[in-house]
Tab-separated table of C-alpha atoms in Angstrom:
chain	number	residue	atom	x	y	z
A	24	MET	CA	7.750	109.246	115.042
A	25	GLU	CA	8.930	107.046	112.189
A	26	PRO	CA	11.720	104.518	112.723
A	27	VAL	CA	15.218	105.350	111.544
A	28	THR	CA	16.267	103.023	108.736
A	29	GLU	CA	19.686	104.550	108.048
A	30	LYS	CA	22.715	103.864	110.231
A	31	PRO	CA	23.989	106.939	112.056
A	32	ARG	CA	27.060	108.560	110.575
A	33	ALA	CA	30.388	107.749	112.209
A	34	LEU	CA	31.310	111.431	112.645
A	35	VAL	CA	34.995	110.451	112.675
A	36	PHE	CA	36.269	113.480	110.784
A	37	TRP	CA	34.093	115.905	112.771
A	38	ARG	CA	35.487	114.394	115.967
A	39	LEU	CA	39.049	114.811	114.712
A	40	PHE	CA	38.394	118.420	113.711
A	41	ALA	CA	37.042	119.077	117.207
A	42	LEU	CA	40.127	117.436	118.741
A	43	LEU	CA	42.345	119.711	116.661
A	44	TYR	CA	40.456	122.793	117.905
A	45	ASP	CA	40.563	121.518	121.482
A	46	ALA	CA	44.324	121.065	121.279
A	47	PHE	CA	44.787	124.840	121.598
A	48	PRO	CA	43.169	125.401	125.018
A	49	VAL	CA	44.610	122.109	126.292
A	50	ILE	CA	48.150	123.064	125.231
A	51	ALA	CA	47.673	126.412	126.977
A	52	LEU	CA	46.741	124.532	130.169
A	53	TRP	CA	49.817	122.340	129.753
A	54	PHE	CA	51.992	125.451	129.439
A	55	VAL	CA	50.642	126.703	132.753
A	56	ALA	CA	51.305	123.353	134.442
A	57	SER	CA	54.803	123.113	132.969
A	58	LEU	CA	55.644	126.667	133.975
A	59	THR	CA	54.475	125.990	137.512
A	60	PHE	CA	56.553	122.818	137.768
A	61	THR	CA	59.637	124.419	136.215
A	62	LEU	CA	59.491	127.501	138.438
A	63	ALA	CA	58.927	125.421	141.563
A	64	TYR	CA	61.790	123.106	140.620
A	65	THR	CA	64.185	125.938	139.775
A	66	PHE	CA	63.400	128.178	142.735
A	67	GLY	CA	63.315	125.148	145.015
A	68	GLY	CA	67.079	124.991	144.412
A	69	HIS	CA	67.073	121.539	142.842
A	70	HIS	CA	69.134	122.373	139.768
A	71	ASP	CA	70.856	124.970	137.633
A	72	ALA	CA	68.462	127.483	136.052
A	73	HIS	CA	69.726	126.455	132.591
A	74	GLN	CA	68.676	122.819	133.006
A	75	ASN	CA	65.257	121.283	132.701
A	76	ILE	CA	63.469	118.525	134.600
A	77	ALA	CA	65.244	115.257	133.790
A	78	PRO	CA	63.508	113.053	131.206
A	79	PHE	CA	61.632	110.070	132.654
A	80	SER	CA	62.295	111.241	136.196
A	81	PRO	CA	59.531	110.847	138.785
A	82	LEU	CA	58.918	114.591	138.605
A	83	GLN	CA	58.454	114.459	134.846
A	84	TRP	CA	56.008	111.538	135.194
A	85	LEU	CA	54.117	113.584	137.770
A	86	LEU	CA	54.012	116.528	135.357
A	87	TRP	CA	52.588	114.281	132.620
A	88	GLY	CA	49.976	113.001	135.055
A	89	VAL	CA	49.023	116.565	135.983
A	90	CYS	CA	48.764	117.542	132.301
A	91	TRP	CA	46.588	114.500	131.530
A	92	THR	CA	44.355	115.313	134.509
A	93	MET	CA	44.063	118.984	133.505
A	94	ALA	CA	43.019	117.992	129.982
A	95	GLY	CA	40.521	115.577	131.519
A	96	LEU	CA	39.068	118.275	133.747
A	97	TYR	CA	38.693	120.550	130.718
A	98	ALA	CA	36.846	117.843	128.762
A	99	VAL	CA	34.725	116.407	131.575
A	100	LEU	CA	33.647	119.783	132.950
A	101	SER	CA	32.736	120.911	129.425
A	102	TRP	CA	30.718	117.761	128.729
A	103	ARG	CA	28.927	118.004	132.059
A	104	ARG	CA	28.240	121.734	131.758
A	105	GLY	CA	26.829	121.909	128.251
A	106	GLY	CA	27.779	118.739	126.406
A	107	GLN	CA	30.424	120.522	124.345
A	108	THR	CA	34.054	121.549	124.532
A	109	LEU	CA	35.206	124.680	122.732
A	110	GLY	CA	36.367	122.548	119.811
A	111	MET	CA	33.002	120.829	119.458
A	112	ARG	CA	30.981	124.036	119.114
A	113	PRO	CA	31.904	125.041	115.540
A	114	TRP	CA	31.124	121.512	114.335
A	115	ARG	CA	27.819	121.337	116.280
A	116	LEU	CA	28.894	118.192	118.154
A	117	ARG	CA	27.489	117.306	121.565
A	118	VAL	CA	28.134	114.475	124.011
A	119	VAL	CA	24.971	113.001	125.492
A	120	GLY	CA	24.254	110.130	127.840
A	121	ALA	CA	22.575	106.968	126.621
A	122	ASP	CA	19.223	108.509	127.591
A	123	GLY	CA	19.930	111.643	125.532
A	124	GLY	CA	20.554	113.799	128.609
A	125	ARG	CA	23.676	115.080	130.286
A	126	PRO	CA	26.354	112.384	130.737
A	127	SER	CA	27.177	111.400	134.312
A	128	TRP	CA	30.499	112.218	135.977
A	129	ARG	CA	31.493	108.562	135.876
A	130	ALA	CA	30.565	108.158	132.211
A	131	SER	CA	32.444	111.348	131.315
A	132	TRP	CA	35.637	110.188	133.055
A	133	ILE	CA	35.383	106.743	131.457
A	134	ARG	CA	34.885	108.436	128.093
A	135	TYR	CA	37.981	110.561	128.637
A	136	ALA	CA	40.157	107.652	129.844
A	137	VAL	CA	39.175	105.292	127.009
A	138	GLY	CA	39.454	108.129	124.471
A	139	SER	CA	42.993	108.769	125.721
A	140	LEU	CA	43.882	105.099	125.238
A	141	SER	CA	42.317	105.237	121.798
A	142	LEU	CA	44.508	108.177	120.821
A	143	CYS	CA	47.590	106.376	122.164
A	144	ALA	CA	46.686	103.469	119.880
A	145	ALA	CA	47.032	105.748	116.816
A	146	GLY	CA	43.345	106.679	116.991
A	147	LEU	CA	42.173	103.108	116.454
A	148	GLY	CA	39.189	103.620	118.755
A	149	PHE	CA	38.033	106.544	116.610
A	150	TRP	CA	38.473	104.667	113.332
A	151	TRP	CA	36.548	101.779	114.859
A	152	ALA	CA	33.364	103.782	114.270
A	153	TRP	CA	33.632	103.007	110.553
A	154	VAL	CA	33.128	99.279	111.175
A	155	ASP	CA	30.976	99.333	114.308
A	156	ARG	CA	27.369	98.284	113.667
A	157	ASP	CA	26.079	101.360	115.550
A	158	ARG	CA	28.891	103.675	114.358
A	159	LEU	CA	30.234	104.059	117.910
A	160	THR	CA	33.824	104.606	118.989
A	161	TRP	CA	35.507	102.695	121.801
A	162	HIS	CA	34.871	105.523	124.239
A	163	ASP	CA	31.210	105.772	123.190
A	164	ARG	CA	30.734	102.083	123.934
A	165	ALA	CA	32.752	101.988	127.174
A	166	SER	CA	31.076	105.043	128.701
A	167	GLY	CA	27.535	104.571	127.434
A	168	THR	CA	27.621	108.055	125.931
A	169	ARG	CA	27.034	109.170	122.370
A	170	MET	CA	28.244	112.013	120.229
A	171	ILE	CA	25.598	113.655	118.120
A	172	ARG	CA	25.807	116.323	115.454
A	173	GLU	CA	23.106	118.907	115.841
A	174	ALA	CA	21.208	120.338	112.900
A	175	LYS	CA	21.935	123.850	111.678
A	176	ARG	CA	19.750	126.508	113.239
């Protein structure tokens, strides 16, 4: 096997395309969570049926936490099961551990948590791949995982 002389590609745009695709199933999961919370709140007799959960209330913070966790379960279970979410499949992207195998549970959750922080920072952790010496994002580095783009079949 000959040594690789070229730096790996940053894959930033492929990652963003995959995130866009993954937004659809994640938003569907959020709808289910929100519906469950709203129905429980309304039928629990806590407010008028024409009102919503108060902004920045403890219940709304709990709902956001549930939505974040549901999105994390979607991503982590997908990465552990086959290395790909639904959004990664059309772009032939796969998450692998540092050894090239399946990422661990811990690494997957770290990847998700740091990736979330990266998105909250206007995607800075994704754009970081353009200047990183190994073309890795913040969540790649923190979790010890890598995203690869598979060759066409």
